[in-house]
Amino acid sequence: MRTYKTSLLYRALLMAGVVSLSGCNFSNEVAEYQAPETPSEPDYSSPLPAQDPLSTFDDDDELSADIRWTTYGVPYIKADNLESLGFGVGFAFAKDNICILADQIVKFNSQRSMYFGPHNPIGSNNNQNLIDDFGFLALGIRDNAEQGFDSLSEESQALLTGYAAGYNEYLSETGVNNIDPTCAGQPFVQEITPIDLLTYAQGVALLPGASNFTGAVFVAAPPNQSYMPQPVAPSQQAVTLNPVHIEMPEPNPTEMGSNGWAIGSEMSATGNGMVLANPHFPHTGNQRFWQFGTEIPGELKVVGGSLSGMPGIVNIGFNEHVAWTHTFSTANRFVVHQLALDPEDETGTHYLVDGESVPMTTKTHQIQVNTGNGLITLEKTSYHSEFGTIIKVPNSPLTWGTDPYGKDVAYAIYDANLPNFEIFDHWLAMNRARNIEEYRQSFVDYTGTVFNNAMAADEDGDVFFTDGSSVPNLSDETIAQWQSNAVLQGISASAGFPVVPGTSASHKADGKMPFSKAPQLLRNDFVQNSNDSFWLTNPNNPIENVSPLWGPIGNQQSLRSRLGQKMLAEGGSVNGLFSRQDIANKLLSNRAFLAEAVLDDLVDLCTAQGSNPVNTAAGAMSIKPGCDVLAQWDGTMNKDSVGAMLFREFASEWSRNPQWQVPYDASQPLTTPNGLKKSTAVLTLLGNAMARIQSVGLSIDAPLGEVQFVERALPDGTPSGNRLPWGGANNIEGGFNVFRANTGSDGTIYPRLIYPQVEGSNLAANGAGYHISYGSSWMFTMEFTDDGPQAQGLLSYSQSRNILSDHYIDQTQLYSQEPQLRPIWFDNADIDNNVIEERTITQSQAN
């Protein structure tokens, strides 16, 4: 066991749930207690021998991979080299999810307009396909992939080459007419190349940044010039293009979130490391996880799950020595620079850098567009500066020309992931790590995790946290100028992302911030994150003194973060220490922090009100029926919980008008705000919640399982009619195991089932209830034991999106019966004992 222990006093206080923060106290009872000094790092004075290089490309002119599919359709791929491993993973993934990747290749190759016309969804008039096609060309995703492929490591090239070959092998073997009916027989489903995969990876890297600005890029044209593309040949048939409506882009439009825990030797009942992984992602579209295992005998063995198109590398999982997970971080992956236009230039295409006039550069792009009666070619120009691509958001300060403050300005976006060629090497280094030191070193060597907080534990019980996001490396002087500029601070606040100066060469980002500047913490009690900033990763050791581009400190914590911290402080069942079953129980407990904080007082308050009417948005009404329901509620969000729906709607009201008695105090961030105001406003919130439920034809005393459900769409997007009851909480009431509807884009072209929601709620109209299409996805808990890694988990939406697959909905049905996890196999004997299908696939590489 490596040395590095927290104090016994801290451990005792932790288990009592009263740990105090450095300079801040969790409870008044321990006001005198001061947190111990930050412990020293583990002793790695005797590092492990250097790892041998991995076998990369096949050397016998035949790619070959053994695939064993186990229960629930989970494949384990074994091969002799990375190229053959990628070959097997690409084949197995295509078998389950070929339509997702086929669409994404088209999307990031700027070909959606060619296959589907200018609008998405088809039949609308939003020009979205055209916007994205031109936007991705302007951002240079495909160009970067073509120019950067040869610079990739041999390992990355081998994985991409093999994965493309495996995908193509499945398509050739199965035939395009016999694949998933969602895209069967479609002309856009074609063989892919390694460059296609790298293009796709570059697009994914921009999901929390520049990819949300394709509309702002599309409408960016010099003052008094049209942004609309024009036919290359005037004689070509015109396509109807309505004016584009662009709103301020959101860096996280799908609200990606997660919970992650790494439990160390001081809190583990066995003294070994444990991990809880609980990503909250959309259940449809391009952000679905897929579970698999990989092995190159004697070189690599990993089990876990990855996002679509990851070529043989595990994003969230474990090997024999280290386990890791991630959450979406608060870091800024991009900045927008404010440029000062040259007042002597009437075209508006010159800007000032250190007082010198600099011309913008341009690129001309052509897109083929399907009009329904053939293809036409449209052409458009994009504008660029040394600070990035020019953008514009109409009806906002982010203009091109004279802004609301009377200044002549333009704006350029710099995304630290444009490009990012370290993605595969970084994840591969994590997959190979033999201890926390080697896992940590991967962040020193690479910045390829794009947008994630990373948490890991090793078998010795050391745990580590860092925000591994790609953050623009702005100088301290630039950040200081930004912070002291009231106008830029105001624009940043309204935009929701940093808008920084761009008038000097010194304002340009020097690539990505190095690991030495990133928030990080190494301990052996725990590290955790639930999408608040790095600040309270471990409340006993707050992380401070990092760039504000990483996120805030001193900020009020979300209800979900507070529940996670509360559950950790409660400890486990083995003398206060955690077993793996303990953390699984925590994950699936379906608790609601807001209920634990205010329910008793709420029931007391509404009981005292009796039948006396309360003024609500629906008029005066008695809240006694609702009060009676809440008085009987068990406080959880399980299927049979009567009162869970009513409390959720109360929580929706609360989120807009919170009624805490004690306000937030940054010195007590995990216990404030707290208490319930004893006011008529609270009763009005409850009355509004009752009225909303009744307005959609539902009963306020309906068990949650009767109104919360999963229902899949048929391939044409129409309802299947098969509704599975669903237990689980929501962020709004402070749940940990979170589920809700995703009514926004899921990143694909395919039709979706979306039930319209009533205003101010996740409740669907017309009695539908809560339609679940987002939330806990690839979730697992694991621990290291003397017999190797032991784990259990679930992919809540199942392995395959192919409606004809045996594994289209099997794990979903399992969870619907009762929130539960299933075994995850790591040992080869266990894998062999649970095989339901196996085969060896080969492909000759001889010319």
mmCIF file with all atom_site columns, C-alpha atoms in Angstrom, residues 613-679:
data_model
loop_
_atom_site.group_PDB
_atom_site.id
_atom_site.type_symbol
_atom_site.label_atom_id
_atom_site.label_alt_id
_atom_site.label_comp_id
_atom_site.label_asym_id
_atom_site.label_entity_id
_atom_site.label_seq_id
_atom_site.pdbx_PDB_ins_code
_atom_site.Cartn_x
_atom_site.Cartn_y
_atom_site.Cartn_z
_atom_site.occupancy
_atom_site.B_iso_or_equiv
_atom_site.pdbx_formal_charge
_atom_site.auth_seq_id
_atom_site.auth_comp_id
_atom_site.auth_asym_id
_atom_site.auth_atom_id
_atom_site.pdbx_PDB_model_num
ATOM 1  C CA . PRO A 1 613 ? -58.006 28.121 -0.058  1.00 0.00 ? 613 PRO A CA 1
ATOM 2  C CA . VAL A 1 614 ? -54.667 29.279 -1.456  1.00 0.00 ? 614 VAL A CA 1
ATOM 3  C CA . ASN A 1 615 ? -54.199 31.661 -4.365  1.00 0.00 ? 615 ASN A CA 1
ATOM 4  C CA . THR A 1 616 ? -52.562 29.895 -7.326  1.00 0.00 ? 616 THR A CA 1
ATOM 5  C CA . ALA A 1 617 ? -51.988 30.508 -11.025 1.00 0.00 ? 617 ALA A CA 1
ATOM 6  C CA . ALA A 1 618 ? -55.234 28.590 -11.596 1.00 0.00 ? 618 ALA A CA 1
ATOM 7  C CA . GLY A 1 619 ? -57.190 30.612 -9.044  1.00 0.00 ? 619 GLY A CA 1
ATOM 8  C CA . ALA A 1 620 ? -58.025 30.033 -5.390  1.00 0.00 ? 620 ALA A CA 1
ATOM 9  C CA . MET A 1 621 ? -58.023 26.352 -4.411  1.00 0.00 ? 621 MET A CA 1
ATOM 10 C CA . SER A 1 622 ? -57.628 24.031 -1.463  1.00 0.00 ? 622 SER A CA 1
ATOM 11 C CA . ILE A 1 623 ? -54.242 22.332 -1.282  1.00 0.00 ? 623 ILE A CA 1
ATOM 12 C CA . LYS A 1 624 ? -55.373 19.822 1.332   1.00 0.00 ? 624 LYS A CA 1
ATOM 13 C CA . PRO A 1 625 ? -55.603 16.894 -1.158  1.00 0.00 ? 625 PRO A CA 1
ATOM 14 C CA . GLY A 1 626 ? -52.013 17.529 -2.211  1.00 0.00 ? 626 GLY A CA 1
ATOM 15 C CA . CYS A 1 627 ? -50.902 17.891 1.384   1.00 0.00 ? 627 CYS A CA 1
ATOM 16 C CA . ASP A 1 628 ? -52.478 14.536 2.236   1.00 0.00 ? 628 ASP A CA 1
ATOM 17 C CA . VAL A 1 629 ? -50.607 12.899 -0.669  1.00 0.00 ? 629 VAL A CA 1
ATOM 18 C CA . LEU A 1 630 ? -47.241 14.316 0.390   1.00 0.00 ? 630 LEU A CA 1
ATOM 19 C CA . ALA A 1 631 ? -47.854 13.263 3.984   1.00 0.00 ? 631 ALA A CA 1
ATOM 20 C CA . GLN A 1 632 ? -47.940 9.634  2.787   1.00 0.00 ? 632 GLN A CA 1
ATOM 21 C CA . TRP A 1 633 ? -45.030 9.885  0.350   1.00 0.00 ? 633 TRP A CA 1
ATOM 22 C CA . ASP A 1 634 ? -41.933 7.774  1.122   1.00 0.00 ? 634 ASP A CA 1
ATOM 23 C CA . GLY A 1 635 ? -39.620 10.543 -0.101  1.00 0.00 ? 635 GLY A CA 1
ATOM 24 C CA . THR A 1 636 ? -38.099 8.551  -2.984  1.00 0.00 ? 636 THR A CA 1
ATOM 25 C CA . MET A 1 637 ? -38.604 8.593  -6.746  1.00 0.00 ? 637 MET A CA 1
ATOM 26 C CA . ASN A 1 638 ? -39.325 4.888  -7.134  1.00 0.00 ? 638 ASN A CA 1
ATOM 27 C CA . LYS A 1 639 ? -42.015 3.388  -9.359  1.00 0.00 ? 639 LYS A CA 1
ATOM 28 C CA . ASP A 1 640 ? -44.466 2.760  -6.521  1.00 0.00 ? 640 ASP A CA 1
ATOM 29 C CA . SER A 1 641 ? -43.891 6.144  -4.842  1.00 0.00 ? 641 SER A CA 1
ATOM 30 C CA . VAL A 1 642 ? -47.192 7.986  -4.457  1.00 0.00 ? 642 VAL A CA 1
ATOM 31 C CA . GLY A 1 643 ? -46.497 11.690 -4.172  1.00 0.00 ? 643 GLY A CA 1
ATOM 32 C CA . ALA A 1 644 ? -43.281 11.670 -6.205  1.00 0.00 ? 644 ALA A CA 1
ATOM 33 C CA . MET A 1 645 ? -44.926 13.336 -9.205  1.00 0.00 ? 645 MET A CA 1
ATOM 34 C CA . LEU A 1 646 ? -46.525 16.019 -7.050  1.00 0.00 ? 646 LEU A CA 1
ATOM 35 C CA . PHE A 1 647 ? -43.249 16.789 -5.308  1.00 0.00 ? 647 PHE A CA 1
ATOM 36 C CA . ARG A 1 648 ? -41.434 17.001 -8.641  1.00 0.00 ? 648 ARG A CA 1
ATOM 37 C CA . GLU A 1 649 ? -43.897 19.608 -9.856  1.00 0.00 ? 649 GLU A CA 1
ATOM 38 C CA . PHE A 1 650 ? -43.499 21.430 -6.544  1.00 0.00 ? 650 PHE A CA 1
ATOM 39 C CA . ALA A 1 651 ? -39.735 21.313 -7.143  1.00 0.00 ? 651 ALA A CA 1
ATOM 40 C CA . SER A 1 652 ? -40.254 22.780 -10.616 1.00 0.00 ? 652 SER A CA 1
ATOM 41 C CA . GLU A 1 653 ? -42.046 25.702 -9.016  1.00 0.00 ? 653 GLU A CA 1
ATOM 42 C CA . TRP A 1 654 ? -39.370 25.939 -6.327  1.00 0.00 ? 654 TRP A CA 1
ATOM 43 C CA . SER A 1 655 ? -36.583 26.174 -8.933  1.00 0.00 ? 655 SER A CA 1
ATOM 44 C CA . ARG A 1 656 ? -38.120 29.429 -10.186 1.00 0.00 ? 656 ARG A CA 1
ATOM 45 C CA . ASN A 1 657 ? -38.954 30.826 -6.762  1.00 0.00 ? 657 ASN A CA 1
ATOM 46 C CA . PRO A 1 658 ? -36.921 29.076 -4.041  1.00 0.00 ? 658 PRO A CA 1
ATOM 47 C CA . GLN A 1 659 ? -38.146 29.555 -0.496  1.00 0.00 ? 659 GLN A CA 1
ATOM 48 C CA . TRP A 1 660 ? -35.096 28.771 1.615   1.00 0.00 ? 660 TRP A CA 1
ATOM 49 C CA . GLN A 1 661 ? -35.155 30.114 5.152   1.00 0.00 ? 661 GLN A CA 1
ATOM 50 C CA . VAL A 1 662 ? -31.352 30.350 5.445   1.00 0.00 ? 662 VAL A CA 1
ATOM 51 C CA . PRO A 1 663 ? -29.560 31.801 2.385   1.00 0.00 ? 663 PRO A CA 1
ATOM 52 C CA . TYR A 1 664 ? -26.424 30.455 0.792   1.00 0.00 ? 664 TYR A CA 1
ATOM 53 C CA . ASP A 1 665 ? -23.227 30.990 2.762   1.00 0.00 ? 665 ASP A CA 1
ATOM 54 C CA . ALA A 1 666 ? -19.973 30.203 0.903   1.00 0.00 ? 666 ALA A CA 1
ATOM 55 C CA . SER A 1 667 ? -18.356 29.249 4.206   1.00 0.00 ? 667 SER A CA 1
ATOM 56 C CA . GLN A 1 668 ? -20.938 26.453 4.578   1.00 0.00 ? 668 GLN A CA 1
ATOM 57 C CA . PRO A 1 669 ? -21.460 25.363 0.967   1.00 0.00 ? 669 PRO A CA 1
ATOM 58 C CA . LEU A 1 670 ? -22.844 21.886 1.661   1.00 0.00 ? 670 LEU A CA 1
ATOM 59 C CA . THR A 1 671 ? -25.385 22.861 4.323   1.00 0.00 ? 671 THR A CA 1
ATOM 60 C CA . THR A 1 672 ? -26.703 26.123 2.899   1.00 0.00 ? 672 THR A CA 1
ATOM 61 C CA . PRO A 1 673 ? -29.139 27.252 1.773   1.00 0.00 ? 673 PRO A CA 1
ATOM 62 C CA . ASN A 1 674 ? -31.416 25.327 4.105   1.00 0.00 ? 674 ASN A CA 1
ATOM 63 C CA . GLY A 1 675 ? -34.756 25.375 5.910   1.00 0.00 ? 675 GLY A CA 1
ATOM 64 C CA . LEU A 1 676 ? -38.211 26.184 4.595   1.00 0.00 ? 676 LEU A CA 1
ATOM 65 C CA . LYS A 1 677 ? -39.752 29.608 4.851   1.00 0.00 ? 677 LYS A CA 1
ATOM 66 C CA . LYS A 1 678 ? -43.086 29.444 6.589   1.00 0.00 ? 678 LYS A CA 1
ATOM 67 C CA . SER A 1 679 ? -44.919 31.599 4.087   1.00 0.00 ? 679 SER A CA 1
#
